[in-house]
Amino acid sequence: MRKPVLTIFYQYNPWCSSIGGIQTLINTFIKYAPREFEVRLVGTASDRSQTLGEWRQAEFAGREISFLPLFFIENDDFRGLIPTTVKYTAALVGRNYASDFMHFYRIEPTIVTRHWQGEKTLFIQNDIQAQIAAKYDKNAILWRKFPAAYFALEKMLVNQFQQIYSCNTESMKLYQERYPDLQERVAFLKNTFDEDIFYPLTPDKKAEGRRELATRLGLDVETRFMMFAGRLHPQKDPILLIRSLASLDDPKIHLLIAGNGELADSVRAEITQLGLEKRVTMLGAVPQKALADLHRVCHALVLTSAFEGLPFVVLEALACGTPIVTTKAGETPQLLSPESGIVCQERTPDCIAQALRQVVMNPENYPISACVKTAQPYAARTVISGVYKKMWQRWEKKSLVAINSGA
């Protein structure tokens, strides 16, 4: 029996990926794919020397995959005049990469794939309706200007999917209500963390790592660290983060910002305006393993998002033994226990600062073991293996039907 083929469609290069939940999810699907599957990725090039539109064999996360870049994109953390999803969709026109299983992470490219044969799955990280309705940067999502057009497009395309996975239970329910005929196809899928990369240190090693980090940054060895990790994008509201640090007004607490994006200059300007230059370090894009090292030594991870699904960075921090301070956004508030973090009841600098002070200054109330326990059910190896097991069962069933039909 030949191997079933899984083709993943998304506008990125896994060898040069930036922080982002979709990219993290795809990377785990590649890494933990059983050897019984052949994995292909239709993505983008980050190097102009790469040949476009041609398959090549390459190794990623310890396994062989087939990779095909459609066009060149230097940095998708910054929006261009033409959205990357539009470019990606246009690049698929006239092509056919149909396979046994096809995974999509945006609905727009499936305008082109409606007649491709094979099982299609749509992954939903954020509900588009919440994005359109959110009270943040009016230019942050193009569909905000044309909501009726988006929902008409979604209604036209959604029937082609045999599976629709959402990482947010409210979003899952919304899709089930919006498309009652597809209720059985819509399911909740846990986001994950890679336990090979994100794991805790002992308390002594954690303290030692904090002192080393402080020394490296030229700070007092008693400095307490909190971290933001993600795109500097209106959804994440990093300006609120900086104002929360100003409200915290404690020179012993230092903020690390891991990530890049279109609001980077605005964040720097806010830091300068509020006189926080000595209390913030902007690290830019941080590789995953280096990010894990930072998680392991920080006192808290902070999210000031306007809306979310379940951020991978939350699970990664918890798996490293680091508690969370978050706004009431997405699935995180339902995930946390009183010993693994605090949910801010208001998205205000004072409320966030109060929560940060509570967590950062009282680490004994948020033990490493409690954080790790909260994250454990989301281990990637377990979650992703369960998805592949169901895919394999459906593949075997189809193969058996085909054999019997041929007989």
mmCIF file of C-alpha atoms in Angstrom:
data_model
loop_
_atom_site.group_PDB
_atom_site.id
_atom_site.type_symbol
_atom_site.label_atom_id
_atom_site.label_comp_id
_atom_site.label_asym_id
_atom_site.label_seq_id
_atom_site.Cartn_x
_atom_site.Cartn_y
_atom_site.Cartn_z
ATOM 1 C CA MET A 1 0.000 0.000 0.000
ATOM 2 C CA ARG A 2 1.370 3.435 -0.955
ATOM 3 C CA LYS A 3 1.779 6.149 1.649
ATOM 4 C CA PRO A 4 -1.057 8.660 2.077
ATOM 5 C CA VAL A 5 0.028 12.173 1.119
ATOM 6 C CA LEU A 6 -0.630 15.191 3.351
ATOM 7 C CA THR A 7 -0.147 18.593 1.689
ATOM 8 C CA ILE A 8 -0.080 21.666 3.912
ATOM 9 C CA PHE A 9 -0.894 25.081 2.451
ATOM 10 C CA TYR A 10 0.387 28.224 4.151
ATOM 11 C CA GLN A 11 2.396 31.306 3.234
ATOM 12 C CA TYR A 12 5.625 30.732 5.132
ATOM 13 C CA ASN A 13 9.029 29.052 5.042
ATOM 14 C CA PRO A 14 9.473 26.633 7.975
ATOM 15 C CA TRP A 15 13.246 27.144 8.024
ATOM 16 C CA CYS A 16 12.829 30.924 8.436
ATOM 17 C CA SER A 17 9.579 31.181 10.368
ATOM 18 C CA SER A 18 8.757 33.995 12.782
ATOM 19 C CA ILE A 19 6.653 33.858 15.939
ATOM 20 C CA GLY A 20 3.092 32.896 15.108
ATOM 21 C CA GLY A 21 0.563 30.328 16.238
ATOM 22 C CA ILE A 22 -0.231 29.013 12.773
ATOM 23 C CA GLN A 23 3.432 28.459 11.968
ATOM 24 C CA THR A 24 3.975 26.698 15.288
ATOM 25 C CA LEU A 25 1.012 24.401 14.665
ATOM 26 C CA ILE A 26 2.205 23.499 11.171
ATOM 27 C CA ASN A 27 5.719 22.839 12.435
ATOM 28 C CA THR A 28 4.396 20.352 14.996
ATOM 29 C CA PHE A 29 2.280 18.629 12.344
ATOM 30 C CA ILE A 30 5.428 18.184 10.286
ATOM 31 C CA LYS A 31 7.637 17.077 13.185
ATOM 32 C CA TYR A 32 5.205 14.529 14.610
ATOM 33 C CA ALA A 33 3.893 13.131 11.330
ATOM 34 C CA PRO A 34 4.059 9.316 11.389
ATOM 35 C CA ARG A 35 6.497 7.734 8.954
ATOM 36 C CA GLU A 36 3.499 6.152 7.248
ATOM 37 C CA PHE A 37 2.631 9.612 5.824
ATOM 38 C CA GLU A 38 4.331 11.566 3.063
ATOM 39 C CA VAL A 39 4.299 15.267 4.012
ATOM 40 C CA ARG A 40 4.387 18.150 1.547
ATOM 41 C CA LEU A 41 4.296 21.910 2.155
ATOM 42 C CA VAL A 42 3.293 24.566 -0.365
ATOM 43 C CA GLY A 43 4.774 27.720 1.123
ATOM 44 C CA THR A 44 6.872 30.759 0.267
ATOM 45 C CA ALA A 45 10.557 31.495 -0.228
ATOM 46 C CA SER A 46 12.603 33.707 2.081
ATOM 47 C CA ASP A 47 15.697 33.557 -0.110
ATOM 48 C CA ARG A 48 15.660 34.923 -3.662
ATOM 49 C CA SER A 49 18.072 32.196 -4.728
ATOM 50 C CA GLN A 50 15.375 29.550 -4.214
ATOM 51 C CA THR A 51 13.648 28.177 -7.295
ATOM 52 C CA LEU A 52 9.951 29.007 -7.262
ATOM 53 C CA GLY A 53 7.183 26.644 -8.322
ATOM 54 C CA GLU A 54 9.267 23.472 -8.087
ATOM 55 C CA TRP A 55 9.235 20.685 -5.505
ATOM 56 C CA ARG A 56 12.432 19.932 -3.622
ATOM 57 C CA GLN A 57 13.232 17.396 -0.927
ATOM 58 C CA ALA A 58 14.462 18.817 2.362
ATOM 59 C CA GLU A 59 14.806 17.903 6.016
ATOM 60 C CA PHE A 60 12.805 19.688 8.683
ATOM 61 C CA ALA A 61 12.521 18.758 12.368
ATOM 62 C CA GLY A 62 14.214 15.456 11.760
ATOM 63 C CA ARG A 63 12.100 14.235 8.877
ATOM 64 C CA GLU A 64 12.081 14.463 5.092
ATOM 65 C CA ILE A 65 9.425 16.657 3.479
ATOM 66 C CA SER A 66 8.668 17.961 0.002
ATOM 67 C CA PHE A 67 8.663 21.760 -0.150
ATOM 68 C CA LEU A 68 7.401 24.041 -2.911
ATOM 69 C CA PRO A 69 7.714 27.845 -2.575
ATOM 70 C CA LEU A 70 5.207 29.847 -4.636
ATOM 71 C CA PHE A 71 6.759 33.308 -4.351
ATOM 72 C CA PHE A 72 9.305 35.326 -2.391
ATOM 73 C CA ILE A 73 8.405 37.127 0.826
ATOM 74 C CA GLU A 74 11.055 38.794 2.929
ATOM 75 C CA ASN A 75 9.199 39.405 6.195
ATOM 76 C CA ASP A 76 5.523 38.674 6.791
ATOM 77 C CA ASP A 77 5.616 40.369 10.206
ATOM 78 C CA PHE A 78 5.026 43.596 8.292
ATOM 79 C CA ARG A 79 1.959 44.087 6.118
ATOM 80 C CA GLY A 80 2.438 45.165 2.529
ATOM 81 C CA LEU A 81 0.062 47.021 0.273
ATOM 82 C CA ILE A 82 -1.239 43.681 -1.035
ATOM 83 C CA PRO A 83 -2.006 41.163 1.760
ATOM 84 C CA THR A 84 0.164 38.053 1.662
ATOM 85 C CA THR A 85 -2.932 35.831 1.626
ATOM 86 C CA VAL A 86 -4.082 37.518 -1.589
ATOM 87 C CA LYS A 87 -0.663 36.932 -3.179
ATOM 88 C CA TYR A 88 -0.690 33.310 -2.046
ATOM 89 C CA THR A 89 -4.175 32.713 -3.431
ATOM 90 C CA ALA A 90 -3.243 34.299 -6.757
ATOM 91 C CA ALA A 91 -0.114 32.120 -6.969
ATOM 92 C CA LEU A 92 -2.270 28.971 -6.688
ATOM 93 C CA VAL A 93 -4.405 29.902 -9.717
ATOM 94 C CA GLY A 94 -3.944 27.412 -12.537
ATOM 95 C CA ARG A 95 -2.146 24.878 -10.319
ATOM 96 C CA ASN A 96 -3.337 21.632 -8.801
ATOM 97 C CA TYR A 97 -1.683 20.168 -5.732
ATOM 98 C CA ALA A 98 -4.549 17.859 -4.798
ATOM 99 C CA SER A 99 -3.587 15.001 -2.469
ATOM 100 C CA ASP A 100 -5.120 12.507 -0.064
ATOM 101 C CA PHE A 101 -5.204 15.043 2.770
ATOM 102 C CA MET A 102 -4.965 18.839 2.458
ATOM 103 C CA HIS A 103 -4.606 21.211 5.405
ATOM 104 C CA PHE A 104 -5.536 24.896 5.064
ATOM 105 C CA TYR A 105 -5.034 27.663 7.619
ATOM 106 C CA ARG A 106 -6.778 30.469 5.741
ATOM 107 C CA ILE A 107 -10.001 30.113 3.804
ATOM 108 C CA GLU A 108 -9.116 32.497 0.958
ATOM 109 C CA PRO A 109 -6.738 30.123 -0.903
ATOM 110 C CA THR A 110 -9.501 27.527 -1.111
ATOM 111 C CA ILE A 111 -11.215 29.681 -3.739
ATOM 112 C CA VAL A 112 -8.784 27.940 -6.075
ATOM 113 C CA THR A 113 -9.022 24.438 -4.598
ATOM 114 C CA ARG A 114 -12.772 23.786 -4.630
ATOM 115 C CA HIS A 115 -12.511 21.158 -7.382
ATOM 116 C CA TRP A 116 -9.352 19.480 -6.090
ATOM 117 C CA GLN A 117 -9.962 15.873 -5.065
ATOM 118 C CA GLY A 118 -9.007 14.734 -1.567
ATOM 119 C CA GLU A 119 -9.934 15.307 2.074
ATOM 120 C CA LYS A 120 -9.661 18.968 3.084
ATOM 121 C CA THR A 121 -9.300 20.306 6.620
ATOM 122 C CA LEU A 122 -9.588 23.941 7.734
ATOM 123 C CA PHE A 123 -7.834 25.108 10.901
ATOM 124 C CA ILE A 124 -9.259 28.192 12.633
ATOM 125 C CA GLN A 125 -6.933 30.053 14.998
ATOM 126 C CA ASN A 126 -9.079 33.161 15.445
ATOM 127 C CA ASP A 127 -12.729 33.694 14.663
ATOM 128 C CA ILE A 128 -12.977 36.191 11.827
ATOM 129 C CA GLN A 129 -16.186 37.615 13.286
ATOM 130 C CA ALA A 130 -14.388 38.549 16.506
ATOM 131 C CA GLN A 131 -11.560 40.089 14.500
ATOM 132 C CA ILE A 132 -13.956 42.216 12.474
ATOM 133 C CA ALA A 133 -15.850 43.368 15.570
ATOM 134 C CA ALA A 134 -12.811 44.016 17.798
ATOM 135 C CA LYS A 135 -12.153 47.611 18.832
ATOM 136 C CA TYR A 136 -8.555 47.939 17.720
ATOM 137 C CA ASP A 137 -6.649 49.270 14.706
ATOM 138 C CA LYS A 138 -9.188 49.671 11.915
ATOM 139 C CA ASN A 139 -6.576 48.647 9.348
ATOM 140 C CA ALA A 140 -5.458 45.484 11.141
ATOM 141 C CA ILE A 141 -7.614 43.199 9.003
ATOM 142 C CA LEU A 142 -8.716 43.953 5.451
ATOM 143 C CA TRP A 143 -12.051 42.114 5.860
ATOM 144 C CA ARG A 144 -13.098 44.643 8.547
ATOM 145 C CA LYS A 145 -13.999 46.948 5.651
ATOM 146 C CA PHE A 146 -16.016 44.274 3.838
ATOM 147 C CA PRO A 147 -17.577 41.952 6.455
ATOM 148 C CA ALA A 148 -20.569 40.962 4.316
ATOM 149 C CA ALA A 149 -18.223 39.990 1.487
ATOM 150 C CA TYR A 150 -16.135 37.800 3.803
ATOM 151 C CA PHE A 151 -19.083 35.891 5.220
ATOM 152 C CA ALA A 152 -20.504 35.389 1.724
ATOM 153 C CA LEU A 153 -17.122 34.001 0.638
ATOM 154 C CA GLU A 154 -16.903 31.750 3.696
ATOM 155 C CA LYS A 155 -20.411 30.400 3.103
ATOM 156 C CA MET A 156 -19.518 29.613 -0.500
ATOM 157 C CA LEU A 157 -16.300 27.761 0.389
ATOM 158 C CA VAL A 158 -16.903 26.060 3.729
ATOM 159 C CA ASN A 159 -18.808 23.053 2.382
ATOM 160 C CA GLN A 160 -15.680 21.626 0.735
ATOM 161 C CA PHE A 161 -14.097 20.830 4.121
ATOM 162 C CA GLN A 162 -14.505 17.378 5.617
ATOM 163 C CA GLN A 163 -12.971 18.621 8.907
ATOM 164 C CA ILE A 164 -12.967 22.061 10.554
ATOM 165 C CA TYR A 165 -10.809 22.434 13.665
ATOM 166 C CA SER A 166 -10.921 25.398 16.050
ATOM 167 C CA CYS A 167 -8.555 26.032 18.966
ATOM 168 C CA ASN A 168 -11.222 28.139 20.691
ATOM 169 C CA THR A 169 -14.384 26.559 22.096
ATOM 170 C CA GLU A 170 -16.479 29.696 21.589
ATOM 171 C CA SER A 171 -15.349 29.926 17.988
ATOM 172 C CA MET A 172 -16.177 26.238 17.521
ATOM 173 C CA LYS A 173 -19.709 26.789 18.819
ATOM 174 C CA LEU A 174 -20.120 29.837 16.601
ATOM 175 C CA TYR A 175 -19.214 27.867 13.468
ATOM 176 C CA GLN A 176 -21.569 25.072 14.466
ATOM 177 C CA GLU A 177 -24.372 27.606 14.834
ATOM 178 C CA ARG A 178 -23.470 29.446 11.653
ATOM 179 C CA TYR A 179 -23.389 26.224 9.603
ATOM 180 C CA PRO A 180 -25.806 23.770 11.264
ATOM 181 C CA ASP A 181 -25.507 21.315 8.363
ATOM 182 C CA LEU A 182 -21.774 21.010 9.111
ATOM 183 C CA GLN A 183 -21.997 20.643 12.892
ATOM 184 C CA GLU A 184 -20.484 17.163 12.923
ATOM 185 C CA ARG A 185 -17.483 18.357 10.911
ATOM 186 C CA VAL A 186 -16.591 21.164 13.352
ATOM 187 C CA ALA A 187 -14.485 20.133 16.350
ATOM 188 C CA PHE A 188 -12.207 21.562 19.011
ATOM 189 C CA LEU A 189 -8.478 20.938 18.614
ATOM 190 C CA LYS A 190 -6.078 21.708 21.413
ATOM 191 C CA ASN A 191 -3.140 23.907 20.591
ATOM 192 C CA THR A 192 0.110 22.373 21.740
ATOM 193 C CA PHE A 193 3.642 22.805 23.002
ATOM 194 C CA ASP A 194 6.668 20.771 21.968
ATOM 195 C CA GLU A 195 7.860 18.972 25.087
ATOM 196 C CA ASP A 196 11.257 18.334 23.477
ATOM 197 C CA ILE A 197 11.910 22.095 23.546
ATOM 198 C CA PHE A 198 9.741 23.545 26.330
ATOM 199 C CA TYR A 199 10.425 22.056 29.754
ATOM 200 C CA PRO A 200 11.228 23.472 33.237
ATOM 201 C CA LEU A 201 14.419 23.919 35.196
ATOM 202 C CA THR A 202 14.889 23.139 38.857
ATOM 203 C CA PRO A 203 14.368 26.164 41.137
ATOM 204 C CA ASP A 204 18.125 26.519 41.672
ATOM 205 C CA LYS A 205 18.875 26.387 37.949
ATOM 206 C CA LYS A 206 16.055 28.846 37.290
ATOM 207 C CA ALA A 207 17.511 31.340 39.772
ATOM 208 C CA GLU A 208 20.976 30.857 38.305
ATOM 209 C CA GLY A 209 19.628 31.477 34.805
ATOM 210 C CA ARG A 210 17.961 34.720 35.942
ATOM 211 C CA ARG A 211 21.212 36.009 37.403
ATOM 212 C CA GLU A 212 23.083 35.147 34.204
ATOM 213 C CA LEU A 213 20.470 36.915 32.073
ATOM 214 C CA ALA A 214 20.588 40.011 34.283
ATOM 215 C CA THR A 215 24.377 40.121 34.069
ATOM 216 C CA ARG A 216 24.274 39.719 30.290
ATOM 217 C CA LEU A 217 21.869 42.673 30.003
ATOM 218 C CA GLY A 218 23.825 44.822 32.428
ATOM 219 C CA LEU A 219 21.094 44.738 35.069
ATOM 220 C CA ASP A 220 21.094 44.132 38.814
ATOM 221 C CA VAL A 221 21.288 40.405 39.556
ATOM 222 C CA GLU A 222 18.104 40.685 41.644
ATOM 223 C CA THR A 223 16.105 41.902 38.627
ATOM 224 C CA ARG A 224 12.771 40.138 38.054
ATOM 225 C CA PHE A 225 11.813 39.445 34.452
ATOM 226 C CA MET A 226 8.484 39.345 32.684
ATOM 227 C CA MET A 227 8.165 38.630 28.986
ATOM 228 C CA PHE A 228 5.924 39.347 26.034
ATOM 229 C CA ALA A 229 6.412 36.997 23.074
ATOM 230 C CA GLY A 230 4.543 37.468 19.817
ATOM 231 C CA ARG A 231 3.923 39.716 16.853
ATOM 232 C CA LEU A 232 3.901 43.457 17.516
ATOM 233 C CA HIS A 233 0.469 43.743 15.976
ATOM 234 C CA PRO A 234 -2.724 45.607 16.982
ATOM 235 C CA GLN A 235 -4.378 42.328 18.021
ATOM 236 C CA LYS A 236 -1.706 41.852 20.703
ATOM 237 C CA ASP A 237 -1.943 45.519 21.817
ATOM 238 C CA PRO A 238 1.727 45.997 22.788
ATOM 239 C CA ILE A 239 1.089 49.696 23.486
ATOM 240 C CA LEU A 240 -1.183 48.667 26.363
ATOM 241 C CA LEU A 241 1.661 46.432 27.541
ATOM 242 C CA ILE A 242 4.097 49.358 27.718
ATOM 243 C CA ARG A 243 1.563 51.526 29.543
ATOM 244 C CA SER A 244 1.003 48.692 32.007
ATOM 245 C CA LEU A 245 4.741 48.592 32.704
ATOM 246 C CA ALA A 246 4.681 52.345 33.360
ATOM 247 C CA SER A 247 1.758 51.875 35.745
ATOM 248 C CA LEU A 248 3.665 49.071 37.490
ATOM 249 C CA ASP A 249 6.403 51.641 38.291
ATOM 250 C CA ASP A 250 8.906 49.191 39.754
ATOM 251 C CA PRO A 251 12.539 49.528 38.574
ATOM 252 C CA LYS A 252 13.297 45.994 39.793
ATOM 253 C CA ILE A 253 10.934 44.486 37.175
ATOM 254 C CA HIS A 254 12.257 44.327 33.609
ATOM 255 C CA LEU A 255 10.226 43.613 30.478
ATOM 256 C CA LEU A 256 11.586 41.456 27.642
ATOM 257 C CA ILE A 257 9.831 41.806 24.285
ATOM 258 C CA ALA A 258 10.482 38.856 21.958
ATOM 259 C CA GLY A 259 9.035 39.455 18.514
ATOM 260 C CA ASN A 260 8.750 41.931 15.712
ATOM 261 C CA GLY A 261 6.026 43.520 13.618
ATOM 262 C CA GLU A 262 4.428 46.624 12.244
ATOM 263 C CA LEU A 263 4.051 48.305 15.647
ATOM 264 C CA ALA A 264 7.741 47.998 16.573
ATOM 265 C CA ASP A 265 8.462 51.687 15.948
ATOM 266 C CA SER A 266 5.310 52.715 17.830
ATOM 267 C CA VAL A 267 6.367 50.560 20.780
ATOM 268 C CA ARG A 268 9.828 52.129 20.823
ATOM 269 C CA ALA A 269 8.291 55.594 20.698
ATOM 270 C CA GLU A 270 5.984 54.772 23.621
ATOM 271 C CA ILE A 271 8.908 53.419 25.642
ATOM 272 C CA THR A 272 10.821 56.647 25.054
ATOM 273 C CA GLN A 273 7.855 58.883 25.768
ATOM 274 C CA LEU A 274 7.218 57.142 29.102
ATOM 275 C CA GLY A 275 10.904 57.080 30.045
ATOM 276 C CA LEU A 276 11.111 53.298 30.220
ATOM 277 C CA GLU A 277 14.293 52.746 28.194
ATOM 278 C CA LYS A 278 16.118 51.134 31.134
ATOM 279 C CA ARG A 279 13.205 48.860 31.992
ATOM 280 C CA VAL A 280 12.546 47.268 28.590
ATOM 281 C CA THR A 281 14.705 45.168 26.275
ATOM 282 C CA MET A 282 13.400 44.614 22.746
ATOM 283 C CA LEU A 283 14.937 41.373 21.519
ATOM 284 C CA GLY A 284 13.401 41.228 18.047
ATOM 285 C CA ALA A 285 12.648 37.822 16.535
ATOM 286 C CA VAL A 286 13.899 35.033 18.799
ATOM 287 C CA PRO A 287 14.489 31.422 17.612
ATOM 288 C CA GLN A 288 12.305 28.831 19.305
ATOM 289 C CA LYS A 289 15.011 27.199 21.425
ATOM 290 C CA ALA A 290 16.299 30.579 22.616
ATOM 291 C CA LEU A 291 12.706 31.562 23.412
ATOM 292 C CA ALA A 292 12.367 28.435 25.552
ATOM 293 C CA ASP A 293 15.504 29.438 27.473
ATOM 294 C CA LEU A 294 13.902 32.817 28.228
ATOM 295 C CA HIS A 295 10.612 31.242 29.294
ATOM 296 C CA ARG A 296 12.471 29.058 31.776
ATOM 297 C CA VAL A 297 13.979 32.010 33.664
ATOM 298 C CA CYS A 298 11.197 34.609 33.514
ATOM 299 C CA HIS A 299 8.867 35.288 36.441
ATOM 300 C CA ALA A 300 5.814 35.774 34.207
ATOM 301 C CA LEU A 301 4.542 35.846 30.635
ATOM 302 C CA VAL A 302 2.126 38.692 29.916
ATOM 303 C CA LEU A 303 -0.602 38.957 27.260
ATOM 304 C CA THR A 304 -2.528 42.170 26.620
ATOM 305 C CA SER A 305 -4.431 40.895 23.566
ATOM 306 C CA ALA A 306 -7.756 42.228 22.333
ATOM 307 C CA PHE A 307 -8.758 38.745 21.188
ATOM 308 C CA GLU A 308 -7.122 35.314 20.896
ATOM 309 C CA GLY A 309 -7.641 31.631 20.291
ATOM 310 C CA LEU A 310 -5.357 29.730 22.657
ATOM 311 C CA PRO A 311 -1.856 31.178 22.125
ATOM 312 C CA PHE A 312 0.905 28.619 21.747
ATOM 313 C CA VAL A 313 3.167 30.925 23.731
ATOM 314 C CA VAL A 314 0.933 30.467 26.798
ATOM 315 C CA LEU A 315 1.339 26.695 26.705
ATOM 316 C CA GLU A 316 5.073 27.026 26.042
ATOM 317 C CA ALA A 317 5.586 29.329 29.022
ATOM 318 C CA LEU A 318 3.539 27.114 31.343
ATOM 319 C CA ALA A 319 5.458 24.041 30.178
ATOM 320 C CA CYS A 320 8.632 25.856 31.225
ATOM 321 C CA GLY A 321 7.148 26.500 34.671
ATOM 322 C CA THR A 322 6.318 30.185 34.101
ATOM 323 C CA PRO A 323 2.940 31.650 35.204
ATOM 324 C CA ILE A 324 0.714 33.822 32.999
ATOM 325 C CA VAL A 325 -0.871 37.261 33.315
ATOM 326 C CA THR A 326 -3.528 37.679 30.632
ATOM 327 C CA THR A 327 -6.473 39.757 29.565
ATOM 328 C CA LYS A 328 -9.904 38.116 29.173
ATOM 329 C CA ALA A 329 -9.174 36.973 25.639
ATOM 330 C CA GLY A 330 -9.633 33.579 24.049
ATOM 331 C CA GLU A 331 -9.199 30.241 25.790
ATOM 332 C CA THR A 332 -6.419 31.196 28.228
ATOM 333 C CA PRO A 333 -8.710 32.362 31.077
ATOM 334 C CA GLN A 334 -10.418 28.939 31.121
ATOM 335 C CA LEU A 335 -7.059 27.179 31.080
ATOM 336 C CA LEU A 336 -5.389 28.836 34.063
ATOM 337 C CA SER A 337 -5.636 27.713 37.672
ATOM 338 C CA PRO A 338 -5.154 30.086 40.647
ATOM 339 C CA GLU A 339 -1.605 28.686 40.933
ATOM 340 C CA SER A 340 -0.636 29.138 37.266
ATOM 341 C CA GLY A 341 -1.639 32.730 36.575
ATOM 342 C CA ILE A 342 -4.036 35.654 36.819
ATOM 343 C CA VAL A 343 -6.792 36.805 34.449
ATOM 344 C CA CYS A 344 -7.189 40.597 34.388
ATOM 345 C CA GLN A 345 -10.828 41.563 34.613
ATOM 346 C CA GLU A 346 -10.212 44.843 32.778
ATOM 347 C CA ARG A 347 -7.949 45.697 29.842
ATOM 348 C CA THR A 348 -6.423 48.698 31.598
ATOM 349 C CA PRO A 349 -2.823 49.520 32.565
ATOM 350 C CA ASP A 350 -3.663 49.646 36.272
ATOM 351 C CA CYS A 351 -5.419 46.265 36.309
ATOM 352 C CA ILE A 352 -2.646 44.560 34.329
ATOM 353 C CA ALA A 353 0.061 46.189 36.474
ATOM 354 C CA GLN A 354 -1.620 44.986 39.657
ATOM 355 C CA ALA A 355 -1.749 41.416 38.345
ATOM 356 C CA LEU A 356 1.879 41.540 37.225
ATOM 357 C CA ARG A 357 3.002 42.798 40.601
ATOM 358 C CA GLN A 358 1.130 39.963 42.320
ATOM 359 C CA VAL A 359 2.696 37.250 40.153
ATOM 360 C CA VAL A 360 6.232 38.601 39.751
ATOM 361 C CA MET A 361 6.729 39.523 43.401
ATOM 362 C CA ASN A 362 5.184 36.337 44.825
ATOM 363 C CA PRO A 363 6.654 33.415 42.841
ATOM 364 C CA GLU A 364 5.996 31.019 45.741
ATOM 365 C CA ASN A 365 2.253 31.330 44.979
ATOM 366 C CA TYR A 366 2.793 30.109 41.402
ATOM 367 C CA PRO A 367 4.948 26.995 41.684
ATOM 368 C CA ILE A 368 6.693 25.469 38.690
ATOM 369 C CA SER A 369 4.854 22.188 39.206
ATOM 370 C CA ALA A 370 1.419 23.837 38.984
ATOM 371 C CA CYS A 371 2.297 25.592 35.722
ATOM 372 C CA VAL A 372 3.655 22.405 34.158
ATOM 373 C CA LYS A 373 0.584 20.445 35.270
ATOM 374 C CA THR A 374 -1.687 22.995 33.551
ATOM 375 C CA ALA A 375 0.180 22.614 30.266
ATOM 376 C CA GLN A 376 0.653 18.844 30.281
ATOM 377 C CA PRO A 377 -2.594 17.813 28.491
ATOM 378 C CA TYR A 378 -1.470 19.956 25.532
ATOM 379 C CA ALA A 379 1.773 18.130 24.773
ATOM 380 C CA ALA A 380 2.219 18.106 20.992
ATOM 381 C CA ARG A 381 3.247 14.478 20.650
ATOM 382 C CA THR A 382 -0.038 13.325 22.210
ATOM 383 C CA VAL A 383 -2.410 15.806 20.540
ATOM 384 C CA ILE A 384 -0.970 15.631 17.027
ATOM 385 C CA SER A 385 -0.641 11.848 17.141
ATOM 386 C CA GLY A 386 -4.370 11.642 17.872
ATOM 387 C CA VAL A 387 -5.197 13.662 14.748
ATOM 388 C CA TYR A 388 -2.954 11.514 12.577
ATOM 389 C CA LYS A 389 -4.440 8.330 14.021
ATOM 390 C CA LYS A 390 -7.912 9.406 12.874
ATOM 391 C CA MET A 391 -6.540 10.396 9.462
ATOM 392 C CA TRP A 392 -4.929 6.977 9.092
ATOM 393 C CA GLN A 393 -8.148 5.200 10.054
ATOM 394 C CA ARG A 394 -10.071 7.145 7.405
ATOM 395 C CA TRP A 395 -7.353 6.376 4.868
ATOM 396 C CA GLU A 396 -7.467 2.645 5.599
ATOM 397 C CA LYS A 397 -11.247 2.650 5.319
ATOM 398 C CA LYS A 398 -11.138 4.399 1.923
ATOM 399 C CA SER A 399 -8.412 2.072 0.699
ATOM 400 C CA LEU A 400 -10.423 -0.979 1.732
ATOM 401 C CA VAL A 401 -13.504 0.347 -0.067
ATOM 402 C CA ALA A 402 -11.425 1.003 -3.188
ATOM 403 C CA ILE A 403 -9.996 -2.549 -3.110
ATOM 404 C CA ASN A 404 -13.421 -4.100 -2.665
ATOM 405 C CA SER A 405 -14.847 -1.959 -5.462
ATOM 406 C CA GLY A 406 -12.056 -3.037 -7.776
ATOM 407 C CA ALA A 407 -12.715 -6.672 -6.937
#
